[in-house]
């Protein structure tokens, strides 16, 4: 069973930045598409960004130009650089494969507020 551990969240003011990290317990990143997801209070979980094993990236429209996803296949890690954060980015952020295949980790809380 693969487990994901997310870290790097916190409280940041609007316009600030954070870098999230994800570590997977199994050697899977070199094979599959990796995604960052988020779930805001009272809302469904949504895909934020994804990256193929070849490095092709996709983003939801609301984060394009502000977020950047990356991966290190050798280390089984992924990252999400989040710049120009907005209050609407407040959510718990998770990583998983795309489509979601393994159980969700605990996620990391991102709160954007002044």
PDB file of N, CA and C in Angstrom:
ATOM      1  N   UNK A   1       0.844  -1.187   0.000  1.00  0.00           N
ATOM      2  CA  UNK A   1       0.000   0.000   0.000  1.00  0.00           C
ATOM      3  C   UNK A   1       0.884   1.244   0.000  1.00  0.00           C
ATOM      4  N   UNK A   2       0.644   2.109  -0.942  1.00  0.00           N
ATOM      5  CA  UNK A   2       1.421   3.341  -1.026  1.00  0.00           C
ATOM      6  C   UNK A   2       0.810   4.389  -0.109  1.00  0.00           C
ATOM      7  N   UNK A   3       1.654   5.097   0.581  1.00  0.00           N
ATOM      8  CA  UNK A   3       1.209   6.183   1.447  1.00  0.00           C
ATOM      9  C   UNK A   3       1.849   7.492   0.994  1.00  0.00           C
ATOM     10  N   UNK A   4       1.074   8.563   1.122  1.00  0.00           N
ATOM     11  CA  UNK A   4       1.552   9.891   0.769  1.00  0.00           C
ATOM     12  C   UNK A   4       1.632  10.744   2.024  1.00  0.00           C
ATOM     13  N   UNK A   5       2.694  11.523   2.114  1.00  0.00           N
ATOM     14  CA  UNK A   5       2.858  12.446   3.232  1.00  0.00           C
ATOM     15  C   UNK A   5       3.090  13.839   2.667  1.00  0.00           C
ATOM     16  N   UNK A   6       2.147  14.722   2.972  1.00  0.00           N
ATOM     17  CA  UNK A   6       2.229  16.099   2.487  1.00  0.00           C
ATOM     18  C   UNK A   6       2.715  17.014   3.611  1.00  0.00           C
ATOM     19  N   UNK A   7       3.448  18.058   3.235  1.00  0.00           N
ATOM     20  CA  UNK A   7       3.957  19.012   4.219  1.00  0.00           C
ATOM     21  C   UNK A   7       4.163  20.369   3.564  1.00  0.00           C
ATOM     22  N   UNK A   8       4.396  21.370   4.389  1.00  0.00           N
ATOM     23  CA  UNK A   8       4.732  22.693   3.871  1.00  0.00           C
ATOM     24  C   UNK A   8       3.630  23.727   3.968  1.00  0.00           C
ATOM     25  N   UNK A   9       2.447  23.315   4.412  1.00  0.00           N
ATOM     26  CA  UNK A   9       1.349  24.267   4.518  1.00  0.00           C
ATOM     27  C   UNK A   9       1.557  25.244   5.663  1.00  0.00           C
ATOM     28  N   UNK A  10       0.620  26.181   5.771  1.00  0.00           N
ATOM     29  CA  UNK A  10       0.695  27.155   6.845  1.00  0.00           C
ATOM     30  C   UNK A  10      -0.235  28.315   6.601  1.00  0.00           C
ATOM     31  N   UNK A  11      -0.072  29.337   7.428  1.00  0.00           N
ATOM     32  CA  UNK A  11      -0.861  30.563   7.316  1.00  0.00           C
ATOM     33  C   UNK A  11      -0.020  31.607   6.595  1.00  0.00           C
ATOM     34  N   UNK A  12      -0.593  32.186   5.568  1.00  0.00           N
ATOM     35  CA  UNK A  12       0.132  33.174   4.775  1.00  0.00           C
ATOM     36  C   UNK A  12      -0.819  34.299   4.395  1.00  0.00           C
ATOM     37  N   UNK A  13      -0.289  35.485   4.248  1.00  0.00           N
ATOM     38  CA  UNK A  13      -1.118  36.618   3.836  1.00  0.00           C
ATOM     39  C   UNK A  13      -1.384  36.577   2.340  1.00  0.00           C
ATOM     40  N   UNK A  14      -2.458  37.194   1.903  1.00  0.00           N
ATOM     41  CA  UNK A  14      -2.707  37.280   0.452  1.00  0.00           C
ATOM     42  C   UNK A  14      -1.501  37.874  -0.260  1.00  0.00           C
ATOM     43  N   UNK A  15      -1.165  37.272  -1.398  1.00  0.00           N
ATOM     44  CA  UNK A  15       0.008  37.689  -2.140  1.00  0.00           C
ATOM     45  C   UNK A  15       1.267  36.948  -1.754  1.00  0.00           C
ATOM     46  N   UNK A  16       1.208  36.181  -0.697  1.00  0.00           N
ATOM     47  CA  UNK A  16       2.369  35.442  -0.229  1.00  0.00           C
ATOM     48  C   UNK A  16       2.591  34.156  -1.011  1.00  0.00           C
ATOM     49  N   UNK A  17       3.525  33.352  -0.524  1.00  0.00           N
ATOM     50  CA  UNK A  17       3.844  32.113  -1.221  1.00  0.00           C
ATOM     51  C   UNK A  17       4.116  30.996  -0.219  1.00  0.00           C
ATOM     52  N   UNK A  18       3.941  29.792  -0.712  1.00  0.00           N
ATOM     53  CA  UNK A  18       4.257  28.578   0.035  1.00  0.00           C
ATOM     54  C   UNK A  18       4.751  27.529  -0.943  1.00  0.00           C
ATOM     55  N   UNK A  19       5.537  26.603  -0.444  1.00  0.00           N
ATOM     56  CA  UNK A  19       5.986  25.462  -1.239  1.00  0.00           C
ATOM     57  C   UNK A  19       5.588  24.188  -0.513  1.00  0.00           C
ATOM     58  N   UNK A  20       4.724  23.424  -1.141  1.00  0.00           N
ATOM     59  CA  UNK A  20       4.259  22.161  -0.572  1.00  0.00           C
ATOM     60  C   UNK A  20       5.123  21.014  -1.081  1.00  0.00           C
ATOM     61  N   UNK A  21       5.288  20.027  -0.228  1.00  0.00           N
ATOM     62  CA  UNK A  21       6.066  18.846  -0.602  1.00  0.00           C
ATOM     63  C   UNK A  21       5.246  17.590  -0.377  1.00  0.00           C
ATOM     64  N   UNK A  22       5.520  16.595  -1.194  1.00  0.00           N
ATOM     65  CA  UNK A  22       4.829  15.308  -1.089  1.00  0.00           C
ATOM     66  C   UNK A  22       5.859  14.196  -1.208  1.00  0.00           C
ATOM     67  N   UNK A  23       5.778  13.243  -0.297  1.00  0.00           N
ATOM     68  CA  UNK A  23       6.657  12.076  -0.361  1.00  0.00           C
ATOM     69  C   UNK A  23       5.801  10.817  -0.421  1.00  0.00           C
ATOM     70  N   UNK A  24       6.151   9.917  -1.322  1.00  0.00           N
ATOM     71  CA  UNK A  24       5.421   8.654  -1.464  1.00  0.00           C
ATOM     72  C   UNK A  24       6.275   7.515  -0.920  1.00  0.00           C
ATOM     73  N   UNK A  25       5.597   6.546  -0.328  1.00  0.00           N
ATOM     74  CA  UNK A  25       6.336   5.443   0.292  1.00  0.00           C
ATOM     75  C   UNK A  25       6.809   4.413  -0.709  1.00  0.00           C
ATOM     76  N   UNK A  26       6.179   4.354  -1.873  1.00  0.00           N
ATOM     77  CA  UNK A  26       6.546   3.366  -2.864  1.00  0.00           C
ATOM     78  C   UNK A  26       7.216   3.982  -4.059  1.00  0.00           C
ATOM     79  N   UNK A  27       7.852   3.144  -4.847  1.00  0.00           N
ATOM     80  CA  UNK A  27       8.549   3.613  -6.038  1.00  0.00           C
ATOM     81  C   UNK A  27       7.560   3.693  -7.196  1.00  0.00           C
ATOM     82  N   UNK A  28       6.741   4.736  -7.175  1.00  0.00           N
ATOM     83  CA  UNK A  28       5.677   4.823  -8.165  1.00  0.00           C
ATOM     84  C   UNK A  28       5.745   6.071  -9.019  1.00  0.00           C
ATOM     85  N   UNK A  29       6.455   7.077  -8.557  1.00  0.00           N
ATOM     86  CA  UNK A  29       6.409   8.351  -9.255  1.00  0.00           C
ATOM     87  C   UNK A  29       6.998   8.269 -10.659  1.00  0.00           C
ATOM     88  N   UNK A  30       7.887   7.360 -10.873  1.00  0.00           N
ATOM     89  CA  UNK A  30       8.539   7.297 -12.178  1.00  0.00           C
ATOM     90  C   UNK A  30       7.607   6.740 -13.250  1.00  0.00           C
ATOM     91  N   UNK A  31       6.481   6.188 -12.815  1.00  0.00           N
ATOM     92  CA  UNK A  31       5.596   5.504 -13.752  1.00  0.00           C
ATOM     93  C   UNK A  31       4.322   6.293 -14.036  1.00  0.00           C
ATOM     94  N   UNK A  32       3.762   6.918 -13.008  1.00  0.00           N
ATOM     95  CA  UNK A  32       2.421   7.444 -13.101  1.00  0.00           C
ATOM     96  C   UNK A  32       2.363   8.966 -13.112  1.00  0.00           C
ATOM     97  N   UNK A  33       1.176   9.469 -13.441  1.00  0.00           N
ATOM     98  CA  UNK A  33       0.901  10.899 -13.354  1.00  0.00           C
ATOM     99  C   UNK A  33       0.632  11.238 -11.891  1.00  0.00           C
ATOM    100  N   UNK A  34       1.231  12.297 -11.425  1.00  0.00           N
ATOM    101  CA  UNK A  34       1.074  12.741 -10.044  1.00  0.00           C
ATOM    102  C   UNK A  34       0.229  14.010 -10.032  1.00  0.00           C
ATOM    103  N   UNK A  35      -0.671  14.079  -9.083  1.00  0.00           N
ATOM    104  CA  UNK A  35      -1.541  15.244  -8.982  1.00  0.00           C
ATOM    105  C   UNK A  35      -1.534  15.851  -7.598  1.00  0.00           C
ATOM    106  N   UNK A  36      -1.725  17.153  -7.554  1.00  0.00           N
ATOM    107  CA  UNK A  36      -2.016  17.870  -6.312  1.00  0.00           C
ATOM    108  C   UNK A  36      -3.500  18.226  -6.336  1.00  0.00           C
ATOM    109  N   UNK A  37      -4.157  17.947  -5.225  1.00  0.00           N
ATOM    110  CA  UNK A  37      -5.575  18.191  -5.075  1.00  0.00           C
ATOM    111  C   UNK A  37      -5.773  19.107  -3.863  1.00  0.00           C
ATOM    112  N   UNK A  38      -6.964  19.679  -3.773  1.00  0.00           N
ATOM    113  CA  UNK A  38      -7.286  20.441  -2.581  1.00  0.00           C
ATOM    114  C   UNK A  38      -8.770  20.315  -2.268  1.00  0.00           C
ATOM    115  N   UNK A  39      -9.068  20.516  -1.004  1.00  0.00           N
ATOM    116  CA  UNK A  39     -10.461  20.482  -0.554  1.00  0.00           C
ATOM    117  C   UNK A  39     -10.673  21.618   0.421  1.00  0.00           C
ATOM    118  N   UNK A  40     -11.533  22.535   0.024  1.00  0.00           N
ATOM    119  CA  UNK A  40     -11.891  23.657   0.882  1.00  0.00           C
ATOM    120  C   UNK A  40     -13.086  23.257   1.748  1.00  0.00           C
ATOM    121  N   UNK A  41     -13.301  23.912   2.878  1.00  0.00           N
ATOM    122  CA  UNK A  41     -14.426  23.573   3.748  1.00  0.00           C
ATOM    123  C   UNK A  41     -15.747  23.627   3.007  1.00  0.00           C
ATOM    124  N   UNK A  42     -16.510  22.555   3.121  1.00  0.00           N
ATOM    125  CA  UNK A  42     -17.817  22.510   2.501  1.00  0.00           C
ATOM    126  C   UNK A  42     -17.815  22.287   1.011  1.00  0.00           C
ATOM    127  N   UNK A  43     -16.649  22.010   0.434  1.00  0.00           N
ATOM    128  CA  UNK A  43     -16.568  21.810  -1.009  1.00  0.00           C
ATOM    129  C   UNK A  43     -15.962  20.451  -1.327  1.00  0.00           C
ATOM    130  N   UNK A  44     -16.160  20.019  -2.551  1.00  0.00           N
ATOM    131  CA  UNK A  44     -15.588  18.753  -2.983  1.00  0.00           C
ATOM    132  C   UNK A  44     -14.095  18.907  -3.274  1.00  0.00           C
ATOM    133  N   UNK A  45     -13.393  17.816  -3.147  1.00  0.00           N
ATOM    134  CA  UNK A  45     -11.977  17.825  -3.483  1.00  0.00           C
ATOM    135  C   UNK A  45     -11.828  18.073  -4.983  1.00  0.00           C
ATOM    136  N   UNK A  46     -10.844  18.864  -5.348  1.00  0.00           N
ATOM    137  CA  UNK A  46     -10.636  19.190  -6.758  1.00  0.00           C
ATOM    138  C   UNK A  46      -9.166  19.059  -7.121  1.00  0.00           C
ATOM    139  N   UNK A  47      -8.933  18.763  -8.382  1.00  0.00           N
ATOM    140  CA  UNK A  47      -7.571  18.660  -8.882  1.00  0.00           C
ATOM    141  C   UNK A  47      -7.025  20.063  -9.144  1.00  0.00           C
ATOM    142  N   UNK A  48      -5.838  20.313  -8.650  1.00  0.00           N
ATOM    143  CA  UNK A  48      -5.210  21.619  -8.817  1.00  0.00           C
ATOM    144  C   UNK A  48      -4.186  21.600  -9.947  1.00  0.00           C
ATOM    145  N   UNK A  49      -3.356  20.575  -9.965  1.00  0.00           N
ATOM    146  CA  UNK A  49      -2.292  20.490 -10.962  1.00  0.00           C
ATOM    147  C   UNK A  49      -1.852  19.043 -11.099  1.00  0.00           C
ATOM    148  N   UNK A  50      -1.290  18.721 -12.254  1.00  0.00           N
ATOM    149  CA  UNK A  50      -0.785  17.370 -12.464  1.00  0.00           C
ATOM    150  C   UNK A  50       0.494  17.433 -13.291  1.00  0.00           C
ATOM    151  N   UNK A  51       1.272  16.362 -13.199  1.00  0.00           N
ATOM    152  CA  UNK A  51       2.519  16.293 -13.958  1.00  0.00           C
ATOM    153  C   UNK A  51       2.756  14.847 -14.362  1.00  0.00           C
ATOM    154  N   UNK A  52       3.061  14.641 -15.635  1.00  0.00           N
ATOM    155  CA  UNK A  52       3.327  13.298 -16.125  1.00  0.00           C
ATOM    156  C   UNK A  52       4.758  12.885 -15.776  1.00  0.00           C
ATOM    157  N   UNK A  53       5.059  11.615 -16.011  1.00  0.00           N
ATOM    158  CA  UNK A  53       6.425  11.167 -15.733  1.00  0.00           C
ATOM    159  C   UNK A  53       7.420  11.803 -16.690  1.00  0.00           C
ATOM    160  N   UNK A  54       6.914  12.369 -17.777  1.00  0.00           N
ATOM    161  CA  UNK A  54       7.778  13.080 -18.703  1.00  0.00           C
ATOM    162  C   UNK A  54       7.877  14.564 -18.441  1.00  0.00           C
ATOM    163  N   UNK A  55       7.144  15.027 -17.430  1.00  0.00           N
ATOM    164  CA  UNK A  55       7.238  16.430 -17.051  1.00  0.00           C
ATOM    165  C   UNK A  55       6.175  17.347 -17.632  1.00  0.00           C
ATOM    166  N   UNK A  56       5.195  16.790 -18.344  1.00  0.00           N
ATOM    167  CA  UNK A  56       4.125  17.632 -18.883  1.00  0.00           C
ATOM    168  C   UNK A  56       3.179  18.011 -17.753  1.00  0.00           C
ATOM    169  N   UNK A  57       2.853  19.289 -17.681  1.00  0.00           N
ATOM    170  CA  UNK A  57       2.032  19.784 -16.582  1.00  0.00           C
ATOM    171  C   UNK A  57       0.687  20.318 -17.062  1.00  0.00           C
ATOM    172  N   UNK A  58      -0.299  20.240 -16.188  1.00  0.00           N
ATOM    173  CA  UNK A  58      -1.602  20.852 -16.418  1.00  0.00           C
ATOM    174  C   UNK A  58      -2.039  21.529 -15.123  1.00  0.00           C
ATOM    175  N   UNK A  59      -2.835  22.582 -15.248  1.00  0.00           N
ATOM    176  CA  UNK A  59      -3.301  23.345 -14.083  1.00  0.00           C
ATOM    177  C   UNK A  59      -4.759  23.709 -14.282  1.00  0.00           C
ATOM    178  N   UNK A  60      -5.461  23.805 -13.154  1.00  0.00           N
ATOM    179  CA  UNK A  60      -6.804  24.351 -13.256  1.00  0.00           C
ATOM    180  C   UNK A  60      -6.677  25.835 -13.521  1.00  0.00           C
ATOM    181  N   UNK A  61      -7.685  26.393 -14.175  1.00  0.00           N
ATOM    182  CA  UNK A  61      -7.584  27.772 -14.644  1.00  0.00           C
ATOM    183  C   UNK A  61      -7.284  28.758 -13.522  1.00  0.00           C
ATOM    184  N   UNK A  62      -7.866  28.534 -12.360  1.00  0.00           N
ATOM    185  CA  UNK A  62      -7.745  29.512 -11.279  1.00  0.00           C
ATOM    186  C   UNK A  62      -6.334  29.627 -10.708  1.00  0.00           C
ATOM    187  N   UNK A  63      -5.453  28.675 -11.015  1.00  0.00           N
ATOM    188  CA  UNK A  63      -4.087  28.732 -10.468  1.00  0.00           C
ATOM    189  C   UNK A  63      -3.029  28.903 -11.546  1.00  0.00           C
ATOM    190  N   UNK A  64      -3.448  28.927 -12.796  1.00  0.00           N
ATOM    191  CA  UNK A  64      -2.483  29.072 -13.884  1.00  0.00           C
ATOM    192  C   UNK A  64      -1.687  30.365 -13.732  1.00  0.00           C
ATOM    193  N   UNK A  65      -0.391  30.258 -13.916  1.00  0.00           N
ATOM    194  CA  UNK A  65       0.476  31.412 -13.784  1.00  0.00           C
ATOM    195  C   UNK A  65       0.908  31.707 -12.365  1.00  0.00           C
ATOM    196  N   UNK A  66       0.295  31.035 -11.385  1.00  0.00           N
ATOM    197  CA  UNK A  66       0.640  31.275  -9.984  1.00  0.00           C
ATOM    198  C   UNK A  66       1.274  30.049  -9.329  1.00  0.00           C
ATOM    199  N   UNK A  67       0.829  28.865  -9.730  1.00  0.00           N
ATOM    200  CA  UNK A  67       1.314  27.617  -9.144  1.00  0.00           C
ATOM    201  C   UNK A  67       2.219  26.894 -10.130  1.00  0.00           C
ATOM    202  N   UNK A  68       3.156  26.128  -9.597  1.00  0.00           N
ATOM    203  CA  UNK A  68       4.031  25.310 -10.434  1.00  0.00           C
ATOM    204  C   UNK A  68       4.252  23.964  -9.762  1.00  0.00           C
ATOM    205  N   UNK A  69       3.949  22.902 -10.493  1.00  0.00           N
ATOM    206  CA  UNK A  69       4.128  21.546  -9.974  1.00  0.00           C
ATOM    207  C   UNK A  69       5.434  20.976 -10.500  1.00  0.00           C
ATOM    208  N   UNK A  70       6.094  20.200  -9.688  1.00  0.00           N
ATOM    209  CA  UNK A  70       7.338  19.546 -10.103  1.00  0.00           C
ATOM    210  C   UNK A  70       7.438  18.182  -9.433  1.00  0.00           C
ATOM    211  N   UNK A  71       8.349  17.381  -9.902  1.00  0.00           N
ATOM    212  CA  UNK A  71       8.509  16.041  -9.334  1.00  0.00           C
ATOM    213  C   UNK A  71       9.964  15.626  -9.416  1.00  0.00           C
ATOM    214  N   UNK A  72      10.361  14.728  -8.532  1.00  0.00           N
ATOM    215  CA  UNK A  72      11.680  14.107  -8.565  1.00  0.00           C
ATOM    216  C   UNK A  72      11.458  12.614  -8.526  1.00  0.00           C
ATOM    217  N   UNK A  73      11.507  11.983  -9.681  1.00  0.00           N
ATOM    218  CA  UNK A  73      11.189  10.563  -9.753  1.00  0.00           C
ATOM    219  C   UNK A  73      12.160   9.714  -8.936  1.00  0.00           C
ATOM    220  N   UNK A  74      13.397  10.096  -8.894  1.00  0.00           N
ATOM    221  CA  UNK A  74      14.391   9.312  -8.165  1.00  0.00           C
ATOM    222  C   UNK A  74      14.123   9.305  -6.667  1.00  0.00           C
ATOM    223  N   UNK A  75      13.568  10.398  -6.168  1.00  0.00           N
ATOM    224  CA  UNK A  75      13.306  10.507  -4.734  1.00  0.00           C
ATOM    225  C   UNK A  75      11.848  10.219  -4.386  1.00  0.00           C
ATOM    226  N   UNK A  76      11.011   9.965  -5.395  1.00  0.00           N
ATOM    227  CA  UNK A  76       9.580   9.744  -5.153  1.00  0.00           C
ATOM    228  C   UNK A  76       8.958  10.916  -4.408  1.00  0.00           C
ATOM    229  N   UNK A  77       9.283  12.106  -4.858  1.00  0.00           N
ATOM    230  CA  UNK A  77       8.720  13.303  -4.239  1.00  0.00           C
ATOM    231  C   UNK A  77       8.118  14.211  -5.301  1.00  0.00           C
ATOM    232  N   UNK A  78       7.210  15.044  -4.875  1.00  0.00           N
ATOM    233  CA  UNK A  78       6.609  16.050  -5.742  1.00  0.00           C
ATOM    234  C   UNK A  78       6.470  17.334  -4.941  1.00  0.00           C
ATOM    235  N   UNK A  79       6.375  18.427  -5.638  1.00  0.00           N
ATOM    236  CA  UNK A  79       6.255  19.715  -4.965  1.00  0.00           C
ATOM    237  C   UNK A  79       5.241  20.581  -5.688  1.00  0.00           C
ATOM    238  N   UNK A  80       4.697  21.536  -4.954  1.00  0.00           N
ATOM    239  CA  UNK A  80       3.785  22.510  -5.539  1.00  0.00           C
ATOM    240  C   UNK A  80       4.210  23.878  -5.026  1.00  0.00           C
ATOM    241  N   UNK A  81       4.782  24.673  -5.903  1.00  0.00           N
ATOM    242  CA  UNK A  81       5.142  26.040  -5.577  1.00  0.00           C
ATOM    243  C   UNK A  81       3.936  26.921  -5.809  1.00  0.00           C
ATOM    244  N   UNK A  82       3.504  27.614  -4.772  1.00  0.00           N
ATOM    245  CA  UNK A  82       2.299  28.433  -4.855  1.00  0.00           C
ATOM    246  C   UNK A  82       2.676  29.889  -4.591  1.00  0.00           C
ATOM    247  N   UNK A  83       2.498  30.727  -5.586  1.00  0.00           N
ATOM    248  CA  UNK A  83       2.809  32.146  -5.485  1.00  0.00           C
ATOM    249  C   UNK A  83       1.536  32.971  -5.603  1.00  0.00           C
ATOM    250  N   UNK A  84       1.619  34.215  -5.211  1.00  0.00           N
ATOM    251  CA  UNK A  84       0.486  35.139  -5.319  1.00  0.00           C
ATOM    252  C   UNK A  84      -0.781  34.516  -4.758  1.00  0.00           C
ATOM    253  N   UNK A  85      -0.673  33.976  -3.573  1.00  0.00           N
ATOM    254  CA  UNK A  85      -1.798  33.257  -2.978  1.00  0.00           C
ATOM    255  C   UNK A  85      -2.972  34.172  -2.704  1.00  0.00           C
ATOM    256  N   UNK A  86      -4.160  33.595  -2.845  1.00  0.00           N
ATOM    257  CA  UNK A  86      -5.417  34.309  -2.640  1.00  0.00           C
ATOM    258  C   UNK A  86      -6.216  33.620  -1.545  1.00  0.00           C
ATOM    259  N   UNK A  87      -7.118  34.335  -0.901  1.00  0.00           N
ATOM    260  CA  UNK A  87      -7.952  33.690   0.135  1.00  0.00           C
ATOM    261  C   UNK A  87      -8.689  32.466  -0.395  1.00  0.00           C
ATOM    262  N   UNK A  88      -9.075  32.477  -1.649  1.00  0.00           N
ATOM    263  CA  UNK A  88      -9.792  31.327  -2.211  1.00  0.00           C
ATOM    264  C   UNK A  88      -8.907  30.108  -2.420  1.00  0.00           C
ATOM    265  N   UNK A  89      -7.619  30.244  -2.194  1.00  0.00           N
ATOM    266  CA  UNK A  89      -6.715  29.085  -2.234  1.00  0.00           C
ATOM    267  C   UNK A  89      -6.709  28.334  -0.897  1.00  0.00           C
ATOM    268  N   UNK A  90      -7.375  28.872   0.090  1.00  0.00           N
ATOM    269  CA  UNK A  90      -7.430  28.220   1.390  1.00  0.00           C
ATOM    270  C   UNK A  90      -8.090  26.858   1.275  1.00  0.00           C
ATOM    271  N   UNK A  91      -7.392  25.825   1.721  1.00  0.00           N
ATOM    272  CA  UNK A  91      -7.885  24.453   1.604  1.00  0.00           C
ATOM    273  C   UNK A  91      -6.856  23.517   2.238  1.00  0.00           C
ATOM    274  N   UNK A  92      -7.250  22.264   2.357  1.00  0.00           N
ATOM    275  CA  UNK A  92      -6.291  21.211   2.677  1.00  0.00           C
ATOM    276  C   UNK A  92      -5.797  20.651   1.347  1.00  0.00           C
ATOM    277  N   UNK A  93      -4.483  20.569   1.194  1.00  0.00           N
ATOM    278  CA  UNK A  93      -3.880  20.122  -0.051  1.00  0.00           C
ATOM    279  C   UNK A  93      -3.343  18.702   0.099  1.00  0.00           C
ATOM    280  N   UNK A  94      -3.596  17.901  -0.932  1.00  0.00           N
ATOM    281  CA  UNK A  94      -3.210  16.499  -0.941  1.00  0.00           C
ATOM    282  C   UNK A  94      -2.470  16.182  -2.248  1.00  0.00           C
ATOM    283  N   UNK A  95      -1.635  15.166  -2.190  1.00  0.00           N
ATOM    284  CA  UNK A  95      -1.090  14.631  -3.428  1.00  0.00           C
ATOM    285  C   UNK A  95      -1.539  13.180  -3.571  1.00  0.00           C
ATOM    286  N   UNK A  96      -1.580  12.723  -4.797  1.00  0.00           N
ATOM    287  CA  UNK A  96      -1.956  11.354  -5.101  1.00  0.00           C
ATOM    288  C   UNK A  96      -1.663  11.141  -6.576  1.00  0.00           C
ATOM    289  N   UNK A  97      -1.967   9.977  -7.051  1.00  0.00           N
ATOM    290  CA  UNK A  97      -1.835   9.756  -8.476  1.00  0.00           C
ATOM    291  C   UNK A  97      -3.058  10.350  -9.172  1.00  0.00           C
ATOM    292  N   UNK A  98      -2.968  10.454 -10.486  1.00  0.00           N
ATOM    293  CA  UNK A  98      -4.092  10.886 -11.292  1.00  0.00           C
ATOM    294  C   UNK A  98      -4.391   9.802 -12.313  1.00  0.00           C
ATOM    295  N   UNK A  99      -5.557   9.140 -12.233  1.00  0.00           N
ATOM    296  CA  UNK A  99      -6.600   9.369 -11.240  1.00  0.00           C
ATOM    297  C   UNK A  99      -6.182   8.891  -9.854  1.00  0.00           C
ATOM    298  N   UNK A 100      -6.908   9.381  -8.851  1.00  0.00           N
ATOM    299  CA  UNK A 100      -6.599   9.000  -7.480  1.00  0.00           C
ATOM    300  C   UNK A 100      -6.710   7.496  -7.326  1.00  0.00           C
ATOM    301  N   UNK A 101      -5.644   6.889  -6.840  1.00  0.00           N
ATOM    302  CA  UNK A 101      -5.553   5.441  -6.805  1.00  0.00           C
ATOM    303  C   UNK A 101      -5.403   4.898  -5.385  1.00  0.00           C
ATOM    304  N   UNK A 102      -4.605   5.565  -4.604  1.00  0.00           N
ATOM    305  CA  UNK A 102      -4.293   5.089  -3.256  1.00  0.00           C
ATOM    306  C   UNK A 102      -5.029   5.942  -2.221  1.00  0.00           C
ATOM    307  N   UNK A 103      -5.087   5.466  -0.993  1.00  0.00           N
ATOM    308  CA  UNK A 103      -5.771   6.250   0.051  1.00  0.00           C
ATOM    309  C   UNK A 103      -5.161   7.642   0.192  1.00  0.00           C
ATOM    310  N   UNK A 104      -6.003   8.571   0.577  1.00  0.00           N
ATOM    311  CA  UNK A 104      -5.525   9.929   0.789  1.00  0.00           C
ATOM    312  C   UNK A 104      -4.651   9.987   2.033  1.00  0.00           C
ATOM    313  N   UNK A 105      -3.638  10.843   1.976  1.00  0.00           N
ATOM    314  CA  UNK A 105      -2.857  11.130   3.163  1.00  0.00           C
ATOM    315  C   UNK A 105      -3.601  12.125   4.030  1.00  0.00           C
ATOM    316  N   UNK A 106      -2.922  12.649   5.028  1.00  0.00           N
ATOM    317  CA  UNK A 106      -3.556  13.606   5.929  1.00  0.00           C
ATOM    318  C   UNK A 106      -3.652  14.994   5.322  1.00  0.00           C
ATOM    319  N   UNK A 107      -2.876  15.244   4.295  1.00  0.00           N
ATOM    320  CA  UNK A 107      -2.900  16.554   3.666  1.00  0.00           C
ATOM    321  C   UNK A 107      -2.158  17.590   4.487  1.00  0.00           C
ATOM    322  N   UNK A 108      -2.083  18.773   3.918  1.00  0.00           N
ATOM    323  CA  UNK A 108      -1.443  19.895   4.613  1.00  0.00           C
ATOM    324  C   UNK A 108      -2.325  21.129   4.444  1.00  0.00           C
ATOM    325  N   UNK A 109      -2.587  21.794   5.555  1.00  0.00           N
ATOM    326  CA  UNK A 109      -3.519  22.920   5.563  1.00  0.00           C
ATOM    327  C   UNK A 109      -2.836  24.178   5.041  1.00  0.00           C
ATOM    328  N   UNK A 110      -3.483  24.826   4.096  1.00  0.00           N
ATOM    329  CA  UNK A 110      -3.038  26.128   3.595  1.00  0.00           C
ATOM    330  C   UNK A 110      -4.135  27.135   3.899  1.00  0.00           C
ATOM    331  N   UNK A 111      -3.777  28.177   4.626  1.00  0.00           N
ATOM    332  CA  UNK A 111      -4.724  29.225   4.969  1.00  0.00           C
ATOM    333  C   UNK A 111      -4.173  30.559   4.490  1.00  0.00           C
ATOM    334  N   UNK A 112      -4.942  31.225   3.644  1.00  0.00           N
ATOM    335  CA  UNK A 112      -4.529  32.521   3.105  1.00  0.00           C
ATOM    336  C   UNK A 112      -5.459  33.574   3.686  1.00  0.00           C
ATOM    337  N   UNK A 113      -4.917  34.384   4.552  1.00  0.00           N
ATOM    338  CA  UNK A 113      -5.749  35.357   5.265  1.00  0.00           C
ATOM    339  C   UNK A 113      -4.886  36.487   5.788  1.00  0.00           C
ATOM    340  N   UNK A 114      -5.475  37.666   5.837  1.00  0.00           N
ATOM    341  CA  UNK A 114      -4.769  38.806   6.406  1.00  0.00           C
ATOM    342  C   UNK A 114      -5.107  38.973   7.884  1.00  0.00           C
TER     343      UNK A 114
END
